[in-house]
Amino acid sequence: MTTLSLAGRTVGRGSPTFIIGEIAQAHDGSLGAAHAYIDVIAQAGADAVKFQTHIAAAESTPGEPWRVKFSRQDASRYDYWKRMEFTREQWVGLAEHAHEKGLVFLSTPFSFAAMELLEPLVPAWKVGSGETTNLPMIQRMAATDRPVLLSSGMASWAELDQAVQTVRDGGAPVAVLQCTTAYPCPPERTGLNVIGELAARYGCPVGLSDHSATIYAGLAAVSLGANLVEVHVALSRACFGPDTASSLEPHELASLVKGARFVEAALAHPIDKDRAAAELEPLKRTFGKSVVAARVLHAGTVLGPDDLALKKPGTGIPAARLSSLYGRRLSTSLAADALLSESDMERSEEHTSELQSRYVNSY
């Protein structure tokens, strides 16, 4: 299945790249900030806004360790997840706001409870890199018949095979995104080569979930055939939060969207070089070079390199024929800069051939 339908939009071969602005924890637990991000992502022209839905008691234990102790105000990782929670009514409000702005609303669940909360709100399921081996959750997602978008950052090929097969066994469409779990991700670890490997291996829509904090990886992915591109977004990379250093700022997201549409238009219109050259023949005569007299030349002059020059316009003997004129004898006198023509020269093939060879070997 090379395409899937996501909230009425076709994602896959022949359709524009579906661009997702990922908020994650950039809102830092502020409902107002979460709504502000929806506006920012809509203004940038993205297709979807994506959050993460955390319910601390359902996904974690109080003993969960910090990956990196980034927060001064949260005593534990569990406390941080608790602070990131929104109520069911607040999630409904966020989804409605996204729809008002023309965005597809997505959020990654990290527990069955989060799935239950999101089920009335999302048209597809996004599986984060850390959840790719959570086959029971993926199985439950697939049972809803909604598309499942898999990020592959922490998965081996064998684990990814299992996840994809689990979705397909459940009868749901699947898409797979290359992802590197590094924040920010350096270019040498982006894994752009994997995009094509995913397409060949699974025959489904594929893409890139990028953490490079640049637009370059996303644009490269589009040129390589990515059907989806997901990027983290922050109002500023100076903002507080674990993902802001690997995020795009709003103006960069807008540049990514604009650039992606440019690349798509370019790829959709392949150029026939011969036909393009033929269409530009008038310009070639204007900007091309012709063989001209380098100085005043008298009739009888045997032409050599010092007698000829290459100048515009390209309406005379083409520059490419310069060396073939060496050894030819003028039948008429020429002013400096006069365009040379065949009628200005005598024909003496044997003499000409001998002199051409001498001049070419000398220069």
XYZ file of C-alpha atoms in Angstrom:
363
model
C 0.000 0.000 0.000
C 1.905 3.026 -1.281
C -0.640 5.570 0.001
C -2.891 6.006 3.008
C -5.646 8.434 3.903
C -5.092 10.699 6.888
C -8.041 12.920 7.819
C -9.106 12.986 4.184
C -5.611 13.764 2.895
C -3.733 11.278 0.757
C -0.258 10.543 2.062
C 2.144 8.657 -0.151
C 3.334 8.377 -3.714
C 2.108 11.181 -5.962
C 0.940 13.420 -3.101
C 2.651 16.396 -1.418
C 4.887 15.582 1.511
C 2.818 15.611 4.702
C 4.623 17.942 7.130
C 4.067 17.537 10.861
C 5.026 20.151 13.440
C 5.857 18.249 16.640
C 5.304 20.178 19.888
C 6.194 17.370 22.300
C 6.943 19.070 25.630
C 7.757 22.521 24.223
C 4.599 23.890 25.903
C 6.161 22.992 29.295
C 2.773 22.136 30.769
C 1.152 25.461 29.846
C -2.203 25.112 28.098
C -1.899 28.656 26.773
C 1.488 27.881 25.249
C 0.086 24.703 23.684
C -2.630 26.738 21.953
C -0.062 29.336 20.851
C 1.943 26.579 19.170
C -1.092 25.531 17.141
C -1.313 29.059 15.744
C 2.415 29.128 14.986
C 2.378 25.825 13.127
C -0.690 26.788 11.118
C 0.908 30.090 10.126
C 3.998 28.219 8.908
C 1.864 26.176 6.503
C 2.396 22.710 7.987
C -0.200 19.989 7.505
C -0.467 18.739 11.077
C 0.343 19.586 14.657
C 1.425 16.792 16.959
C 1.604 16.647 20.724
C 2.536 13.910 23.165
C -0.057 12.695 25.641
C 1.474 11.734 28.968
C -0.457 10.371 31.928
C 2.210 9.850 34.547
C 0.468 7.195 36.622
C -0.388 5.147 33.513
C 3.005 5.204 31.807
C 5.659 5.523 34.483
C 6.701 4.656 37.999
C 7.980 7.153 40.561
C 11.385 5.517 40.213
C 11.818 6.270 36.494
C 15.334 7.706 36.116
C 16.183 10.905 34.298
C 17.785 10.413 30.913
C 19.236 13.897 31.374
C 18.426 15.924 34.481
C 17.254 19.053 32.667
C 14.559 20.370 35.031
C 15.251 22.349 38.196
C 11.607 22.425 39.237
C 10.753 18.715 38.958
C 12.149 16.418 41.625
C 11.755 13.333 39.438
C 11.008 12.314 35.877
C 7.601 11.161 37.124
C 6.913 14.650 38.484
C 7.847 16.105 35.109
C 5.386 13.832 33.266
C 2.739 14.796 35.795
C 3.312 18.446 35.062
C 2.939 17.785 31.309
C -0.598 16.387 31.691
C -3.726 18.065 30.331
C -7.288 17.098 31.189
C -9.602 15.390 28.719
C -11.465 18.664 28.203
C -8.214 20.495 27.535
C -7.200 17.927 24.908
C -10.592 18.328 23.251
C -10.022 22.091 23.141
C -6.600 21.649 21.567
C -7.986 19.331 18.905
C -10.817 21.748 18.106
C -8.359 24.640 17.840
C -6.189 22.639 15.422
C -9.200 21.861 13.242
C -10.204 25.535 13.208
C -6.748 26.336 11.873
C -6.939 23.709 9.151
C -4.458 21.371 10.829
C -4.679 17.645 11.339
C -4.486 17.002 15.083
C -2.170 14.214 16.232
C -0.727 13.172 19.571
C 1.484 10.274 20.565
C 0.016 8.192 23.404
C 2.374 6.604 25.911
C -0.142 4.361 27.664
C -3.442 2.605 27.095
C -5.089 5.328 29.162
C -3.686 7.959 26.825
C -4.983 5.961 23.859
C -8.440 5.887 25.367
C -8.341 9.653 25.895
C -7.143 10.336 22.341
C -9.276 7.855 20.427
C -12.157 10.301 19.761
C -9.675 13.012 18.737
C -7.022 11.620 16.387
C -7.421 10.259 12.824
C -4.192 8.262 13.090
C -1.818 6.915 15.701
C 1.773 8.061 16.048
C 4.143 5.603 17.709
C 7.244 7.169 19.257
C 10.649 5.552 18.867
C 10.617 4.217 22.417
C 7.276 2.471 21.841
C 8.128 0.551 18.652
C 8.562 -2.672 20.605
C 5.336 -2.105 22.565
C 3.458 -4.598 20.416
C 0.380 -4.821 22.673
C -0.202 -1.092 22.227
C 0.469 -1.256 18.476
C -1.934 -4.184 18.241
C -4.632 -2.160 19.957
C -3.956 0.792 17.634
C -4.267 -1.385 14.549
C -7.586 -2.746 15.778
C -9.081 0.743 15.339
C -8.390 0.562 11.560
C -6.676 3.940 11.686
C -3.259 4.528 10.091
C -0.307 3.836 12.365
C 2.775 6.032 11.901
C 5.865 4.301 13.272
C 9.040 6.158 14.252
C 11.996 3.787 14.044
C 14.645 5.556 16.128
C 15.304 2.796 18.665
C 14.312 -0.216 16.574
C 16.440 -2.801 14.834
C 15.238 -4.149 11.491
C 13.872 -7.243 13.217
C 11.949 -5.152 15.751
C 10.645 -2.868 13.027
C 9.576 -5.879 10.965
C 7.565 -7.091 13.938
C 5.928 -3.712 14.482
C 4.959 -3.321 10.819
C 3.628 -6.863 10.666
C 1.595 -6.276 13.829
C -0.076 -3.275 12.218
C -0.775 -5.193 9.028
C -2.081 -8.215 10.884
C -4.582 -5.850 12.491
C -5.688 -4.623 9.067
C -4.564 -1.014 9.479
C -2.478 1.089 7.078
C 1.102 1.768 8.158
C 3.782 4.376 7.498
C 7.363 4.200 8.748
C 9.637 7.127 9.518
C 13.406 7.000 9.707
C 14.417 8.533 13.002
C 17.642 8.858 14.952
C 17.324 9.186 18.698
C 19.845 11.980 19.149
C 18.956 15.490 20.306
C 20.073 17.343 18.256
C 20.998 14.862 15.541
C 24.281 15.473 13.652
C 24.242 15.084 9.856
C 26.303 11.918 9.846
C 23.670 10.150 11.961
C 20.569 11.339 10.094
C 20.305 8.139 8.055
C 18.797 9.556 4.883
C 19.735 6.313 3.136
C 17.213 4.468 5.295
C 14.261 6.274 3.691
C 14.705 4.368 0.436
C 15.384 1.138 2.321
C 12.125 1.522 4.234
C 10.174 2.075 1.013
C 11.719 -0.988 -0.618
C 11.308 -3.174 2.458
C 7.728 -2.318 3.389
C 6.118 -0.830 0.275
C 4.305 1.799 2.348
C 4.483 5.563 2.840
C 7.806 6.471 4.449
C 9.419 9.569 5.836
C 11.772 11.229 8.277
C 11.286 12.228 11.882
C 14.066 14.774 12.209
C 15.891 16.140 15.252
C 18.667 18.043 13.470
C 17.324 21.549 14.279
C 17.871 22.479 10.618
C 15.717 22.476 7.495
C 18.397 20.652 5.513
C 17.565 17.085 6.479
C 13.865 17.595 5.815
C 14.464 19.092 2.373
C 16.888 16.294 1.509
C 14.299 13.758 2.633
C 11.681 15.310 0.337
C 14.074 15.092 -2.600
C 14.641 11.414 -1.755
C 10.924 10.648 -1.851
C 9.829 11.069 1.769
C 6.037 11.094 2.056
C 6.051 12.473 5.596
C 8.446 14.791 7.420
C 8.106 15.439 11.138
C 10.110 18.137 12.913
C 10.116 19.445 16.461
C 9.092 23.087 16.808
C 9.929 25.604 19.536
C 9.284 29.333 19.696
C 13.024 29.622 20.261
C 15.821 27.116 20.763
C 16.631 29.163 23.858
C 13.335 28.124 25.476
C 13.295 25.643 28.365
C 12.616 22.018 27.550
C 14.332 18.752 26.654
C 13.652 19.003 22.905
C 14.122 22.698 22.146
C 17.775 22.320 21.113
C 16.679 19.883 18.406
C 13.721 21.984 17.203
C 13.020 24.365 14.361
C 11.918 27.883 15.162
C 8.677 29.091 13.498
C 10.356 30.941 10.623
C 12.463 27.858 9.910
C 9.381 25.658 9.800
C 7.879 28.071 7.268
C 11.075 27.816 5.201
C 10.929 24.022 5.360
C 7.340 23.996 4.105
C 8.108 26.461 1.308
C 11.254 24.555 0.354
C 9.444 21.223 0.326
C 6.828 22.566 -2.074
C 9.608 23.931 -4.293
C 11.390 20.571 -4.374
C 8.125 18.741 -5.097
C 7.341 21.047 -8.021
C 10.841 20.543 -9.407
C 10.625 16.755 -9.135
C 7.178 16.715 -10.737
C 8.464 18.416 -13.893
C 11.483 16.566 -15.321
C 13.418 18.440 -17.995
C 14.339 17.105 -21.465
C 17.746 18.719 -22.048
C 17.597 18.479 -25.852
C 14.151 20.001 -26.008
C 15.132 22.747 -23.544
C 18.222 23.560 -25.616
C 16.159 23.769 -28.809
C 13.710 26.157 -27.151
C 16.635 28.379 -26.134
C 18.165 28.575 -29.612
C 17.455 32.350 -29.913
C 19.280 32.941 -26.612
C 22.184 30.802 -27.765
C 22.573 33.096 -30.782
C 22.528 36.109 -28.469
C 24.896 34.853 -25.776
C 26.976 32.373 -27.741
C 30.363 33.155 -29.290
C 31.271 33.302 -32.971
C 34.634 33.310 -34.747
C 35.679 36.878 -35.634
C 38.714 38.584 -37.061
C 41.091 39.428 -34.227
C 42.458 42.387 -36.249
C 42.335 43.746 -39.783
C 42.958 40.759 -42.087
C 43.823 41.045 -45.758
C 42.761 38.758 -48.558
C 45.230 35.926 -48.933
C 45.952 35.645 -45.207
C 46.385 32.028 -44.075
C 44.476 31.947 -40.818
C 46.211 31.019 -37.573
C 45.424 31.376 -33.861
C 46.601 35.003 -33.726
C 44.203 35.983 -36.508
C 40.972 34.815 -34.927
C 39.035 35.538 -31.720
C 35.754 34.400 -30.147
C 33.136 37.060 -29.481
C 29.391 37.572 -29.217
C 26.879 37.288 -30.813
C 26.659 33.640 -31.738
C 25.223 34.239 -35.208
C 28.364 33.401 -37.139
C 30.632 30.372 -37.340
C 30.317 28.684 -33.889
C 33.232 28.880 -31.446
C 33.422 25.089 -31.423
C 34.728 25.183 -35.017
C 37.660 27.508 -34.253
C 40.489 25.002 -34.730
C 38.972 23.733 -37.988
C 39.563 27.171 -39.533
C 43.314 27.221 -38.966
C 45.131 27.012 -42.309
C 42.213 28.333 -44.338
C 43.046 31.203 -46.704
C 40.972 34.370 -46.813
C 39.448 35.236 -50.176
C 38.456 38.707 -49.003
C 39.703 41.285 -46.524
C 38.037 41.597 -43.089
C 37.810 44.436 -40.576
C 38.639 43.807 -36.954
C 35.742 42.080 -35.112
C 34.052 41.094 -38.383
C 32.235 37.766 -38.089
C 33.864 35.170 -40.277
C 31.762 33.224 -42.793
C 32.480 30.370 -45.188
C 32.217 32.738 -48.132
C 35.223 34.698 -46.787
C 37.584 31.716 -47.243
C 39.028 29.667 -50.078
C 38.715 25.903 -50.128
C 41.975 23.963 -50.190
C 41.432 20.750 -48.247
C 44.955 19.281 -48.435
C 46.690 22.519 -47.511
C 44.128 23.245 -44.773
C 44.419 19.803 -43.181
C 48.187 20.036 -42.957
C 48.141 23.478 -41.346
C 45.341 22.603 -38.934
C 47.389 19.701 -37.639
C 50.436 21.948 -37.209
C 48.510 24.631 -35.309
C 46.636 22.217 -33.057
C 49.867 20.456 -32.099
C 51.540 23.809 -31.410
C 48.839 25.209 -29.136
